[in-house]
Amino acid sequence: MADDEKAPIIIIRRKKKKGDAHHGGAWKVAYADFVTAMMAFFLLLWLLNVTTDEQKALISSYFSPADPRIATSVSGSGGVLGGLTVSPEGAMTEKLEPVVSFPGTLQPDGTTTRPRTPEELEQMSDGDLERELRRRDEERFRQVEDQIRQAIESVPELSALAANLLIDQTPEGLRIQLVDQEGRPMFPLGRYQPLPEAQLLLQLVTHVVMDLPNMISIRGHTDSLPYGPGAAYTNWELSADRANASRRFMLEHGLDYQRIENVMGKADREHLVPDEPDSPRNRRISIILLRESLVPGLYKTEEESTDDTRPPRQQEQQQRSPRREQLRPREREEGIIYFP
């Protein structure tokens, strides 16, 4: 009996589990934010992989322009991007309006002159027509030069190539030259394939001039350093090949092949630095926007069309004029190379 009184008393406590209160699913929001951030991160990595250095520079300059005037553009077609895309050529692009338009001419006194109609041009004398065409050319050339210089100032990659690009006016038209500099060539020595720096400048020039009506002459120049004795390939072939390679590059980037008036290899006959025939600056490509007044027959009357006594060469130039409705694309498809 005593043993029964000493037995321990065991008390079992049982906890009743209660369900947690409803938490509202806040973790799902945080997880969705994390997944979205990861998706954006991998999308950025993919874009960095598929775009070229030039495209990255254009995109960067569009969102952080060095020139405040570019920030006011409402679309890429009005600034340095000018409608360029990072997608393959031809994908999701549309035909742009001409880069340069001339609704009138601003005079020093603030007034604007109205452009002449084709009927008015036909009634003008030869001297007045020549002056009108030259005035139009001067306006176009100023705008082309301004657009190129604005792009060079805005894009860092182009700014580094400013010394390689020369722009001036000659009796033939607006001359844009891609010039070798010491340590920064446009072509490999002795070869005709343009280097990436030259391609960048050629693409810029093509984009600016592609919608203008002026015909284009492309000319290659070399220095006076000769090839080895007995070499079959000389500076004549090299200068012509470089000019023709530039022509092909511009056609691949949107230039109409019927705009090409001629492609010339000038070798070492027209030095940029005559006193230094071996200077690298003599190795260059000249892209000349020819004046409309140099292309005969732009505004030809009916009487002239029935009785054309001009030399055959001038008749051929008139038929190749971009203002003519009848063009001969087969003869112009591969371009023409002239050797002086």
Short mmCIF file of C-alpha atoms in Angstrom, two decimals:
data_model
loop_
_atom_site.label_atom_id
_atom_site.label_comp_id
_atom_site.label_asym_id
_atom_site.label_seq_id
_atom_site.Cartn_x
_atom_site.Cartn_y
_atom_site.Cartn_z
CA MET A 1 0.00 0.00 0.00
CA ALA A 2 2.91 2.23 0.75
CA ASP A 3 4.39 1.50 -2.66
CA ASP A 4 1.18 2.59 -4.36
CA GLU A 5 1.25 5.92 -2.56
CA LYS A 6 4.82 6.62 -3.75
CA ALA A 7 4.14 6.04 -7.49
CA PRO A 8 4.75 9.23 -9.59
CA ILE A 9 1.85 11.01 -11.11
CA ILE A 10 2.28 11.44 -14.93
CA ILE A 11 0.60 14.42 -16.53
CA ILE A 12 0.38 14.50 -20.37
CA ARG A 13 -0.05 17.90 -21.94
CA ARG A 14 -1.21 17.95 -25.60
CA LYS A 15 -0.87 21.07 -27.75
CA LYS A 16 -3.59 21.73 -30.19
CA LYS A 17 -2.24 22.94 -33.60
CA LYS A 18 -4.00 25.92 -35.03
CA GLY A 19 -3.71 27.06 -38.68
CA ASP A 20 -1.73 30.23 -39.43
CA ALA A 21 -3.64 33.31 -40.41
CA HIS A 22 -3.94 34.07 -44.14
CA HIS A 23 -0.76 35.93 -45.24
CA GLY A 24 -2.06 37.38 -48.53
CA GLY A 25 0.56 35.87 -50.88
CA ALA A 26 3.14 38.68 -50.54
CA TRP A 27 5.93 36.22 -51.34
CA LYS A 28 4.49 35.75 -54.80
CA VAL A 29 4.94 39.43 -55.56
CA ALA A 30 8.56 39.35 -54.45
CA TYR A 31 9.20 36.21 -56.48
CA ALA A 32 7.61 37.75 -59.58
CA ASP A 33 9.87 40.80 -59.20
CA PHE A 34 12.89 38.53 -58.96
CA VAL A 35 11.93 36.56 -62.07
CA THR A 36 11.29 39.78 -64.02
CA ALA A 37 14.68 41.15 -63.01
CA MET A 38 16.40 37.93 -64.11
CA MET A 39 14.57 38.01 -67.43
CA ALA A 40 15.65 41.61 -68.03
CA PHE A 41 19.22 40.70 -67.08
CA PHE A 42 19.45 37.83 -69.57
CA LEU A 43 17.74 39.95 -72.25
CA LEU A 44 20.43 42.59 -71.72
CA LEU A 45 23.16 39.94 -72.06
CA TRP A 46 21.59 38.74 -75.30
CA LEU A 47 21.39 42.27 -76.73
CA LEU A 48 25.02 42.92 -75.85
CA ASN A 49 25.95 39.76 -77.70
CA VAL A 50 24.01 40.34 -80.94
CA THR A 51 24.67 44.09 -81.48
CA THR A 52 27.82 45.54 -82.99
CA ASP A 53 29.99 48.22 -81.41
CA GLU A 54 28.58 50.77 -83.86
CA GLN A 55 24.98 49.92 -82.95
CA LYS A 56 25.80 50.17 -79.25
CA ALA A 57 27.31 53.61 -79.83
CA LEU A 58 24.27 54.80 -81.79
CA ILE A 59 21.86 53.56 -79.11
CA SER A 60 23.95 55.12 -76.35
CA SER A 61 24.14 58.47 -78.14
CA TYR A 62 20.38 58.45 -78.71
CA PHE A 63 19.54 58.11 -74.98
CA SER A 64 22.46 60.28 -73.77
CA PRO A 65 23.12 62.75 -76.62
CA ALA A 66 26.14 65.00 -76.43
CA ASP A 67 24.26 67.61 -78.44
CA PRO A 68 21.10 68.84 -76.64
CA ARG A 69 19.41 69.41 -80.00
CA ILE A 70 19.28 65.66 -80.57
CA ALA A 71 17.29 65.09 -77.39
CA THR A 72 14.40 67.07 -78.82
CA SER A 73 13.93 64.64 -81.71
CA VAL A 74 10.68 62.70 -81.51
CA SER A 75 12.02 59.74 -83.49
CA GLY A 76 15.23 58.16 -84.68
CA SER A 77 14.70 59.49 -88.19
CA GLY A 78 15.33 63.05 -87.06
CA GLY A 79 18.64 62.59 -85.28
CA VAL A 80 21.85 60.63 -85.49
CA LEU A 81 20.13 57.24 -85.56
CA GLY A 82 18.22 58.37 -88.63
CA GLY A 83 16.02 55.28 -88.78
CA LEU A 84 18.83 52.74 -88.27
CA THR A 85 17.88 49.57 -86.43
CA VAL A 86 19.79 46.91 -84.51
CA SER A 87 17.90 44.16 -86.34
CA PRO A 88 19.14 42.51 -89.54
CA GLU A 89 18.80 44.68 -92.61
CA GLY A 90 15.30 44.66 -94.02
CA ALA A 91 13.62 43.50 -90.83
CA MET A 92 10.77 45.68 -89.58
CA THR A 93 11.94 48.80 -91.38
CA GLU A 94 9.99 51.24 -93.45
CA LYS A 95 10.89 53.62 -96.22
CA LEU A 96 11.89 56.98 -94.82
CA GLU A 97 11.08 60.36 -96.25
CA PRO A 98 13.98 62.21 -97.92
CA VAL A 99 16.50 63.53 -95.45
CA VAL A 100 16.72 66.92 -97.13
CA SER A 101 13.72 68.93 -98.31
CA PHE A 102 13.61 72.44 -99.65
CA PRO A 103 10.27 74.15 -99.11
CA GLY A 104 12.00 77.50 -99.47
CA THR A 105 15.18 79.46 -98.94
CA LEU A 106 15.73 81.66 -95.90
CA GLN A 107 17.10 85.05 -96.87
CA PRO A 108 19.29 87.29 -94.64
CA ASP A 109 16.33 89.62 -94.05
CA GLY A 110 14.26 86.73 -92.64
CA THR A 111 12.05 86.23 -95.71
CA THR A 112 11.65 82.92 -97.51
CA THR A 113 11.75 82.38 -101.26
CA ARG A 114 9.35 79.89 -102.84
CA PRO A 115 10.97 77.03 -104.82
CA ARG A 116 10.36 77.19 -108.55
CA THR A 117 8.01 74.73 -110.24
CA PRO A 118 9.14 72.54 -113.19
CA GLU A 119 7.05 74.72 -115.51
CA GLU A 120 8.88 77.83 -114.32
CA LEU A 121 12.21 76.10 -114.73
CA GLU A 122 11.41 75.17 -118.33
CA GLN A 123 10.69 78.83 -119.12
CA MET A 124 13.98 80.05 -117.64
CA SER A 125 16.96 80.95 -119.77
CA ASP A 126 20.02 78.72 -119.74
CA GLY A 127 21.91 81.15 -117.52
CA ASP A 128 19.06 81.46 -114.99
CA LEU A 129 18.56 77.69 -114.95
CA GLU A 130 22.25 77.14 -114.30
CA ARG A 131 22.15 79.57 -111.37
CA GLU A 132 19.00 77.92 -109.96
CA LEU A 133 20.55 74.48 -110.09
CA ARG A 134 23.74 75.75 -108.49
CA ARG A 135 21.73 77.40 -105.71
CA ARG A 136 19.94 74.13 -104.98
CA ASP A 137 23.24 72.27 -104.94
CA GLU A 138 24.72 74.77 -102.49
CA GLU A 139 21.76 74.30 -100.13
CA ARG A 140 22.00 70.52 -100.27
CA PHE A 141 25.75 70.54 -99.79
CA ARG A 142 25.51 72.76 -96.71
CA GLN A 143 22.91 70.49 -95.13
CA VAL A 144 24.89 67.34 -95.94
CA GLU A 145 28.03 68.81 -94.37
CA ASP A 146 26.09 69.95 -91.27
CA GLN A 147 24.53 66.50 -90.78
CA ILE A 148 27.87 64.71 -91.10
CA ARG A 149 29.62 67.06 -88.69
CA GLN A 150 26.74 66.81 -86.20
CA ALA A 151 26.97 63.02 -86.26
CA ILE A 152 30.74 63.10 -85.79
CA GLU A 153 30.40 65.41 -82.78
CA SER A 154 27.65 63.29 -81.21
CA VAL A 155 28.96 59.72 -81.54
CA PRO A 156 32.21 58.95 -79.66
CA GLU A 157 33.34 56.33 -82.19
CA LEU A 158 32.90 58.86 -85.00
CA SER A 159 34.54 61.65 -83.03
CA ALA A 160 37.71 59.59 -82.90
CA LEU A 161 37.67 59.48 -86.73
CA ALA A 162 37.12 63.22 -87.27
CA ALA A 163 40.65 63.70 -88.63
CA ASN A 164 40.05 60.93 -91.19
CA LEU A 165 37.10 62.75 -92.80
CA LEU A 166 37.57 65.84 -94.97
CA ILE A 167 34.69 67.76 -96.56
CA ASP A 168 35.06 70.56 -99.08
CA GLN A 169 33.46 71.92 -102.24
CA THR A 170 35.07 71.72 -105.66
CA PRO A 171 33.88 72.84 -109.11
CA GLU A 172 32.51 69.30 -109.53
CA GLY A 173 30.48 69.28 -106.32
CA LEU A 174 30.72 68.34 -102.64
CA ARG A 175 33.79 66.18 -101.99
CA ILE A 176 33.84 63.86 -98.97
CA GLN A 177 37.22 62.19 -98.43
CA LEU A 178 38.13 59.25 -96.20
CA VAL A 179 41.83 59.87 -95.52
CA ASP A 180 44.47 57.67 -93.93
CA GLN A 181 46.20 59.10 -90.87
CA GLU A 182 49.43 57.96 -89.28
CA GLY A 183 48.45 54.98 -87.13
CA ARG A 184 44.82 55.03 -88.27
CA PRO A 185 44.43 53.74 -91.86
CA MET A 186 41.16 53.23 -93.70
CA PHE A 187 42.40 50.16 -95.61
CA PRO A 188 45.05 47.53 -94.81
CA LEU A 189 48.34 48.31 -96.52
CA GLY A 190 48.24 46.98 -100.07
CA ARG A 191 44.67 45.63 -99.74
CA TYR A 192 41.29 46.91 -100.84
CA GLN A 193 38.91 45.66 -98.11
CA PRO A 194 37.86 48.62 -95.92
CA LEU A 195 38.72 48.41 -92.23
CA PRO A 196 35.95 48.77 -89.59
CA GLU A 197 36.81 52.47 -89.18
CA ALA A 198 36.31 53.06 -92.90
CA GLN A 199 33.08 51.06 -92.86
CA LEU A 200 31.75 53.27 -90.06
CA LEU A 201 32.43 56.44 -92.05
CA LEU A 202 31.11 54.94 -95.30
CA GLN A 203 27.87 53.96 -93.57
CA LEU A 204 27.48 57.49 -92.19
CA VAL A 205 28.06 59.07 -95.61
CA THR A 206 25.70 56.61 -97.29
CA HIS A 207 22.92 57.34 -94.84
CA VAL A 208 23.24 61.11 -95.31
CA VAL A 209 23.39 61.17 -99.14
CA MET A 210 21.16 58.20 -100.05
CA ASP A 211 17.99 60.27 -100.61
CA LEU A 212 19.55 63.16 -102.53
CA PRO A 213 19.14 63.44 -106.33
CA ASN A 214 22.81 64.20 -107.10
CA MET A 215 24.88 61.63 -108.96
CA ILE A 216 27.94 60.27 -107.15
CA SER A 217 31.53 59.76 -108.27
CA ILE A 218 33.80 57.48 -106.20
CA ARG A 219 37.57 57.74 -106.65
CA GLY A 220 40.47 55.87 -105.10
CA HIS A 221 43.90 57.44 -104.48
CA THR A 222 47.22 56.00 -103.26
CA ASP A 223 50.59 57.33 -102.20
CA SER A 224 53.71 57.04 -104.35
CA LEU A 225 55.14 53.96 -102.67
CA PRO A 226 55.50 51.45 -105.53
CA TYR A 227 55.04 47.70 -105.51
CA GLY A 228 58.05 45.47 -106.07
CA PRO A 229 59.79 45.36 -109.46
CA GLY A 230 57.80 43.44 -112.03
CA ALA A 231 54.66 43.30 -109.89
CA ALA A 232 51.50 42.75 -111.96
CA TYR A 233 49.38 44.48 -109.31
CA THR A 234 50.12 48.21 -109.05
CA ASN A 235 48.72 51.34 -107.44
CA TRP A 236 46.36 51.70 -110.40
CA GLU A 237 44.63 48.42 -109.63
CA LEU A 238 44.74 49.05 -105.87
CA SER A 239 43.11 52.50 -106.12
CA ALA A 240 40.41 51.17 -108.48
CA ASP A 241 39.71 48.15 -106.25
CA ARG A 242 39.39 50.34 -103.16
CA ALA A 243 36.97 52.68 -104.94
CA ASN A 244 34.91 49.75 -106.20
CA ALA A 245 34.88 48.13 -102.74
CA SER A 246 33.55 51.42 -101.35
CA ARG A 247 30.87 51.44 -104.05
CA ARG A 248 29.77 47.89 -103.14
CA PHE A 249 29.65 48.77 -99.43
CA MET A 250 27.47 51.83 -100.08
CA LEU A 251 25.11 49.81 -102.29
CA GLU A 252 24.81 47.14 -99.58
CA HIS A 253 23.78 49.87 -97.11
CA GLY A 254 20.97 51.38 -99.13
CA LEU A 255 22.42 53.56 -101.89
CA ASP A 256 20.62 53.22 -105.23
CA TYR A 257 23.05 51.77 -107.79
CA GLN A 258 21.69 54.14 -110.45
CA ARG A 259 23.12 57.05 -108.44
CA ILE A 260 26.69 55.99 -109.28
CA GLU A 261 28.04 58.14 -112.12
CA ASN A 262 31.51 56.57 -112.21
CA VAL A 263 34.14 54.74 -110.18
CA MET A 264 37.76 55.76 -110.80
CA GLY A 265 41.21 54.57 -109.83
CA LYS A 266 43.55 57.58 -109.78
CA ALA A 267 46.65 55.85 -108.30
CA ASP A 268 49.19 58.50 -107.20
CA ARG A 269 48.27 61.15 -109.78
CA GLU A 270 46.35 63.52 -107.46
CA HIS A 271 48.10 63.82 -104.10
CA LEU A 272 46.40 65.47 -101.15
CA VAL A 273 49.86 66.48 -99.91
CA PRO A 274 51.88 67.12 -103.09
CA ASP A 275 55.07 67.98 -101.19
CA GLU A 276 55.00 64.59 -99.42
CA PRO A 277 54.17 61.94 -102.04
CA ASP A 278 54.71 59.10 -99.54
CA SER A 279 52.46 60.62 -96.87
CA PRO A 280 49.66 58.32 -95.65
CA ARG A 281 47.19 61.21 -96.14
CA ASN A 282 47.55 60.68 -99.89
CA ARG A 283 45.87 57.27 -99.48
CA ARG A 284 42.19 58.11 -99.53
CA ILE A 285 38.72 57.56 -101.01
CA SER A 286 36.91 60.56 -102.52
CA ILE A 287 33.09 60.49 -102.68
CA ILE A 288 31.87 63.43 -104.77
CA LEU A 289 28.26 64.58 -104.93
CA LEU A 290 28.19 65.95 -108.47
CA ARG A 291 26.43 69.21 -109.12
CA GLU A 292 23.16 68.87 -111.01
CA SER A 293 24.33 71.57 -113.39
CA LEU A 294 27.11 69.23 -114.56
CA VAL A 295 24.59 66.61 -115.73
CA PRO A 296 23.13 67.86 -119.02
CA GLY A 297 19.48 67.51 -119.97
CA LEU A 298 17.83 67.66 -116.55
CA TYR A 299 15.15 69.99 -117.91
CA LYS A 300 15.00 69.13 -121.57
CA THR A 301 12.35 70.70 -123.79
CA GLU A 302 10.27 68.76 -126.31
CA GLU A 303 12.11 70.42 -129.21
CA GLU A 304 15.48 69.35 -127.83
CA SER A 305 14.27 65.80 -127.31
CA THR A 306 13.41 65.44 -131.02
CA ASP A 307 16.62 67.02 -132.31
CA ASP A 308 19.54 66.07 -130.08
CA THR A 309 22.84 67.09 -131.63
CA ARG A 310 24.92 66.77 -128.47
CA PRO A 311 28.00 64.52 -128.36
CA PRO A 312 27.28 60.83 -127.58
CA ARG A 313 28.95 61.07 -124.16
CA GLN A 314 26.62 63.89 -123.07
CA GLN A 315 23.60 62.00 -124.42
CA GLU A 316 24.64 58.98 -122.38
CA GLN A 317 25.00 61.10 -119.24
CA GLN A 318 21.55 62.60 -119.80
CA GLN A 319 20.01 59.14 -120.10
CA ARG A 320 21.62 58.15 -116.80
CA SER A 321 20.31 61.24 -115.02
CA PRO A 322 18.17 60.36 -111.96
CA ARG A 323 15.51 62.78 -113.24
CA ARG A 324 14.84 60.64 -116.31
CA GLU A 325 12.02 58.10 -116.29
CA GLN A 326 13.85 55.69 -118.60
CA LEU A 327 17.02 54.30 -117.01
CA ARG A 328 19.31 51.51 -118.09
CA PRO A 329 19.96 49.48 -114.95
CA ARG A 330 21.81 46.64 -116.68
CA GLU A 331 24.57 48.95 -117.84
CA ARG A 332 24.89 50.48 -114.37
CA GLU A 333 24.46 47.40 -112.23
CA GLU A 334 28.17 46.70 -111.79
CA GLY A 335 29.38 50.30 -112.07
CA ILE A 336 31.98 51.72 -114.43
CA ILE A 337 35.69 51.99 -113.72
CA TYR A 338 37.63 54.66 -115.59
CA PHE A 339 41.41 54.74 -115.72
CA PRO A 340 42.94 58.07 -116.83
#
